[in-house]
Short mmCIF file of C-alpha atoms in Angstrom, two decimals:
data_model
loop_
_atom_site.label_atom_id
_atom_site.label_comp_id
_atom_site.label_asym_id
_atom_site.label_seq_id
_atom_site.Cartn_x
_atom_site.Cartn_y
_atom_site.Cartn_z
CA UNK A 1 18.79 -11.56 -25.34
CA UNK A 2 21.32 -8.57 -24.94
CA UNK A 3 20.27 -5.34 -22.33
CA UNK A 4 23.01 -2.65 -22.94
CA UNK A 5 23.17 0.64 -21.39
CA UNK A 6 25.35 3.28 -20.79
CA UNK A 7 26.88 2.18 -17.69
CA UNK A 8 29.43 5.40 -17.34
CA UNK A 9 26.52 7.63 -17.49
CA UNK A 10 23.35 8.06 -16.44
CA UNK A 11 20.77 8.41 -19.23
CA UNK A 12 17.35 7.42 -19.98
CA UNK A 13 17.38 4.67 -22.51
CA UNK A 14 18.71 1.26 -23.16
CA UNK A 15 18.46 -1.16 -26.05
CA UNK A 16 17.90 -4.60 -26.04
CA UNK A 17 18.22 -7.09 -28.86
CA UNK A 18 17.63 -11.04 -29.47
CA UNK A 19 18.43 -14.11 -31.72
CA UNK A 20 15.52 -16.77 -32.17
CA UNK A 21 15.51 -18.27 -28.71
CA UNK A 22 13.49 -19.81 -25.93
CA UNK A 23 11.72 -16.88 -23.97
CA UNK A 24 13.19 -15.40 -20.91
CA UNK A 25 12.84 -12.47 -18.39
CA UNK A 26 14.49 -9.15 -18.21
CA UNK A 27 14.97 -6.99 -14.76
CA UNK A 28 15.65 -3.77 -14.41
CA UNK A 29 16.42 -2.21 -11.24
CA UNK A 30 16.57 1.77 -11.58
CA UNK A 31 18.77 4.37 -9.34
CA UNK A 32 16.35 5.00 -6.54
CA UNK A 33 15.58 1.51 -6.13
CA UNK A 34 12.32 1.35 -8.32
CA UNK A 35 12.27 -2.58 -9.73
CA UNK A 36 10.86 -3.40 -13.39
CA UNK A 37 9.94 -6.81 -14.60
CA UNK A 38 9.37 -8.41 -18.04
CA UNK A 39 8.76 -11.07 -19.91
CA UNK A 40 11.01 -10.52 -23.41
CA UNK A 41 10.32 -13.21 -26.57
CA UNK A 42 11.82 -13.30 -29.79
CA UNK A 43 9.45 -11.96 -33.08
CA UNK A 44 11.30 -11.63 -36.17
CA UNK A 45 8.99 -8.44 -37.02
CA UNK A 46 8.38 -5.62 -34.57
CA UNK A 47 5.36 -4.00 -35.04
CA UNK A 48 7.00 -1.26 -32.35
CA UNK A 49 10.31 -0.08 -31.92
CA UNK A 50 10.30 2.24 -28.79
CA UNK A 51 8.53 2.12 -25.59
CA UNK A 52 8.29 4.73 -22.83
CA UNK A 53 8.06 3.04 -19.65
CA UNK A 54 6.22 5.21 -16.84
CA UNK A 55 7.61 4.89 -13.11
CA UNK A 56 3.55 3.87 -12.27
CA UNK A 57 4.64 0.43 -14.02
CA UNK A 58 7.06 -0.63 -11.45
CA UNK A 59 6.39 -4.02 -9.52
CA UNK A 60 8.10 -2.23 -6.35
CA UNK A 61 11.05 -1.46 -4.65
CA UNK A 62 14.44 -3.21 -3.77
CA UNK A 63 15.40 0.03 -1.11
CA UNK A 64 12.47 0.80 0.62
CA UNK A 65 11.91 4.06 2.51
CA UNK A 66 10.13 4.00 5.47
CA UNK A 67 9.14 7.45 7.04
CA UNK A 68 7.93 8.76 9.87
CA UNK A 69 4.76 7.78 10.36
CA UNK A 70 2.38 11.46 11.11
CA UNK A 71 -1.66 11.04 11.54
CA UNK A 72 -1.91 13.08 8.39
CA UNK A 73 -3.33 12.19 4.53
CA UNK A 74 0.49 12.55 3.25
CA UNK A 75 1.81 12.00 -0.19
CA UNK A 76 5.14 10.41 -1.49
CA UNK A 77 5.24 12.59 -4.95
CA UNK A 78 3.57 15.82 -5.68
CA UNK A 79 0.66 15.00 -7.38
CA UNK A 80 -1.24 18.17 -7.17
CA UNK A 81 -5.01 18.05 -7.62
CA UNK A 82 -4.98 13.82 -7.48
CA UNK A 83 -4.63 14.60 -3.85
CA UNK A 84 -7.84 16.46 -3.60
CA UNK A 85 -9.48 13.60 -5.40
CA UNK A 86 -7.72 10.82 -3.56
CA UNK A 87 -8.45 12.12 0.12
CA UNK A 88 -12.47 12.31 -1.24
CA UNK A 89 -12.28 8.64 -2.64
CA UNK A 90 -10.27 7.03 0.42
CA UNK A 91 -13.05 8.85 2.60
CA UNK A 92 -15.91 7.64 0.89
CA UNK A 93 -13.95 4.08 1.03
CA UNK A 94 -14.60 4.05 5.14
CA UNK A 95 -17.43 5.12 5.00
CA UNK A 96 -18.41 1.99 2.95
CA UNK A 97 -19.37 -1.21 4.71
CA UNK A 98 -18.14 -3.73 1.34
CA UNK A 99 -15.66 -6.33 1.76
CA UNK A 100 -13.56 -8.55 0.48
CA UNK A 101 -13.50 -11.47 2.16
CA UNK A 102 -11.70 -12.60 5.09
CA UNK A 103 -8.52 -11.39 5.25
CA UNK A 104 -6.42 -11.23 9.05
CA UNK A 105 -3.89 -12.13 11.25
CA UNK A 106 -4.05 -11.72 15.24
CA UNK A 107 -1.06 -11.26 17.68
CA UNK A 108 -1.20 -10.85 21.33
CA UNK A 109 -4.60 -8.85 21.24
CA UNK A 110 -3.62 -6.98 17.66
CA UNK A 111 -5.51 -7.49 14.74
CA UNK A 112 -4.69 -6.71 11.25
CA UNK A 113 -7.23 -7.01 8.38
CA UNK A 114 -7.62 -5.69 5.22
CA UNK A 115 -11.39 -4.97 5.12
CA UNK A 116 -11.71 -4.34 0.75
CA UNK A 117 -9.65 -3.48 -2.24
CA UNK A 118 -11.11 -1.49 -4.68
CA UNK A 119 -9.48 -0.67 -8.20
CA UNK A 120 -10.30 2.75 -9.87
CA UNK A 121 -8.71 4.61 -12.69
CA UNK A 122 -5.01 3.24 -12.39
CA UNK A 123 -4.38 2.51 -8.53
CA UNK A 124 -5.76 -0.34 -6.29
CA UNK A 125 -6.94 1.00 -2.54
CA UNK A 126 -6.47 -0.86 0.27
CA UNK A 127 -8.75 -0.50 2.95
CA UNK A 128 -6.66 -1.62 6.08
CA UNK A 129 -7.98 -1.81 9.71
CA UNK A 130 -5.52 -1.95 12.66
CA UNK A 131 -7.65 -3.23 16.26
CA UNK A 132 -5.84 -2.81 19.99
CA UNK A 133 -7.66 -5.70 21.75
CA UNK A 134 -4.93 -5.53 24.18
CA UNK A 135 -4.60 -3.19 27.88
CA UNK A 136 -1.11 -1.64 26.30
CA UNK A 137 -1.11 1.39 23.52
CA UNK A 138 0.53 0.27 20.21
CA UNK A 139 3.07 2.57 18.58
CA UNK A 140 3.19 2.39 14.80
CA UNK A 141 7.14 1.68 13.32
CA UNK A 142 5.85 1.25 10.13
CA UNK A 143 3.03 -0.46 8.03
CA UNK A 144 4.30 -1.64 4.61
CA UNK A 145 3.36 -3.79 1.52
CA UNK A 146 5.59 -6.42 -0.42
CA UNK A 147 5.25 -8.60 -2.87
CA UNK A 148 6.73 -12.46 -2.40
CA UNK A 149 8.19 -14.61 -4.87
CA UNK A 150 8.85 -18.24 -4.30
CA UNK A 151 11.82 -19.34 -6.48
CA UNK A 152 11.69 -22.56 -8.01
CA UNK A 153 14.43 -24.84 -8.20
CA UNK A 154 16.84 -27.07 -5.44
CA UNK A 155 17.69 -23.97 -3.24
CA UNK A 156 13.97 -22.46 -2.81
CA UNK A 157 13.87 -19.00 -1.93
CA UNK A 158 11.79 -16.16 -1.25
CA UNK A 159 12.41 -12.81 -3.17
CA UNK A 160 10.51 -9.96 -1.58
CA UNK A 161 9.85 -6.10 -3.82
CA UNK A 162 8.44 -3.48 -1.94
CA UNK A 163 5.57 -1.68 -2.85
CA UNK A 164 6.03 2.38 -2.63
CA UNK A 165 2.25 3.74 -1.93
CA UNK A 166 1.94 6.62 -3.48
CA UNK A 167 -1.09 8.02 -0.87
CA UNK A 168 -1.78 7.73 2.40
CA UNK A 169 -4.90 8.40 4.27
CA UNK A 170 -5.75 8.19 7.84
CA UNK A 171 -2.61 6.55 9.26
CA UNK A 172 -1.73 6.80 12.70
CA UNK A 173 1.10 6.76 14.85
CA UNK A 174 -0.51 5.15 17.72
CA UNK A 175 -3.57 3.02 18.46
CA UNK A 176 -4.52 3.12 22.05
CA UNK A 177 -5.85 0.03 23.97
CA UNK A 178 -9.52 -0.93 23.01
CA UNK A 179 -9.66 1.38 19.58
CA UNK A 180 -10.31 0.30 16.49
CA UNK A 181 -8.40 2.71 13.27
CA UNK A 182 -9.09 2.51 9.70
CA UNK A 183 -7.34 3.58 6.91
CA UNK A 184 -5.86 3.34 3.12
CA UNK A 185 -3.01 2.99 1.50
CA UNK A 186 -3.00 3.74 -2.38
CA UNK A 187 -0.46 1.77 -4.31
CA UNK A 188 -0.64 1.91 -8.58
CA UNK A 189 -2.39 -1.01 -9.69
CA UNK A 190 -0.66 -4.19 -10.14
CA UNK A 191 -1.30 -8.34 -10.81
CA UNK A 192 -0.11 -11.31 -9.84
CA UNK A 193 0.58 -15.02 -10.49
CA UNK A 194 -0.35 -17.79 -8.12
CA UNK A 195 3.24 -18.31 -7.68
CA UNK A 196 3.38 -15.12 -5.90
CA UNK A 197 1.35 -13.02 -2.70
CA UNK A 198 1.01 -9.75 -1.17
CA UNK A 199 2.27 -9.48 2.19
CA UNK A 200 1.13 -6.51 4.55
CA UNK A 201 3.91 -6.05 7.35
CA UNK A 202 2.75 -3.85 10.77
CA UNK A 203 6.02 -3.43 12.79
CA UNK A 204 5.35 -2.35 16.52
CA UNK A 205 7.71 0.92 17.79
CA UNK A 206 10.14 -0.43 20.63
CA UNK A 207 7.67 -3.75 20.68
CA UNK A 208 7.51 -7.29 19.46
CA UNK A 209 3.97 -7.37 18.74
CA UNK A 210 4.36 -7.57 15.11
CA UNK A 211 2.35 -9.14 12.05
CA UNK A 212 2.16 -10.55 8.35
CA UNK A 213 -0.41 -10.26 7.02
CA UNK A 214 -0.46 -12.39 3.18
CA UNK A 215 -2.82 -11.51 0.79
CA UNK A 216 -3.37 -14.72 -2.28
CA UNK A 217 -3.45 -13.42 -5.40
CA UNK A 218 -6.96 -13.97 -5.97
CA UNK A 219 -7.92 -11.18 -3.76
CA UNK A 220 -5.70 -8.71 -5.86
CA UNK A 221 -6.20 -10.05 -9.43
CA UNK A 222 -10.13 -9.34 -8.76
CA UNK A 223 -11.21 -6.53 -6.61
CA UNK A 224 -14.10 -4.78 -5.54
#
């Protein structure tokens, strides 16, 4: 398998051709950091030539950007009226009492959980809940999603994508001692293998109280 592009210019397009071969993988990693994955196999008649690949279908990103984090529904793109609709489904999402299962990770009187996932039209909503057990306020650095890959092989490693949300609701900047904050993060829908898991990562703001929270593909291959 051959991937050529223009590598003097930017453009939109590349072209990639094959011999009769074993199957393989192609990865494509575009300027701002977005990271595409396939599976690419040899058929000696193409029943389609061209394919338009939407930014939604990226598995995450290499560079990821993490912002200041404001107590307000905020939005990475401009997505006009899907804002309206998102900030009425992620409300009606705490508002719900389903779950998932049991899905958390405690650290020095802070609990992470993610309480459901729910899939609706294309994107997959996470319905996170942060708890201050503890008698000290805990300031928000950031609160971000990967997905890991163990490598297989002699030299095992871990290969960790990012996963951009592309809506936030209800996120604060700080939860004081003894409160409880919910919210949801909206990330385009995705699958994956058993070789692979979601990890949820809570950083703590000139702290060491931080947590990893992994999610087994089970819970994100079927959700609520």
């Amino acid at each position: 398998f051959v991937f050529t592009y223009n590598r003097e210019k930017e453009q939109y397009f590349g072209l990639l051709q094959a011999k009769q071969g074993k199957e393989s993988n192609l990865l494509v990693v575009n300027r701002n950091g977005s990271v595409f994955s396939y599976i690419v196999k040899y058929k000696k008649q193409l029943e389609r030539l061209n394919y338009f690949i939407p930014k939604s279908k990226s598995i995450g990103n290499e560079k990821p950007i993490v912002a200041d984090s404001v107590k307000v529904n905020e939005s990475k793109t401009s997505l006009g009226n899907e804002v309206y609709y998102y900030q009425k489904f992620c409300s009606y999402l705490l508002d719900r009492k389903q779950r998932i299962g049991r899905i958390k990770k405690r650290n020095e009187g802070i609990v992470l959980s993610i309480e459901n996932i729910v899939f609706d039209k294309e994107e997959l909503y996470f319905v996170i809940q942060i708890e201050n057990k503890s008698t000290l306020d805990y300031d928000l650095n950031f609160l971000k999603f990967s997905v890991e890959t163990r490598q297989k092989g002699k030299k095992k490693s871990l290969q960790r994508l990012y996963q951009e949300p592309i809506f936030k609701y209800n996120l604060p900047t700080k939860v004081v001692e003894n409160e409880t904050v919910k919210l949801v993060y909206v990330l385009p829908k995705f699958s994956i293998s058993n070789d692979r898991r979601t990890v949820l990562e809570l950083n703590e703001k000139n702290g060491e109280r931080n947590l990893k929270l992994k999610i087994a593909h089970r819970f994100i291959n079927n959700p609520n």
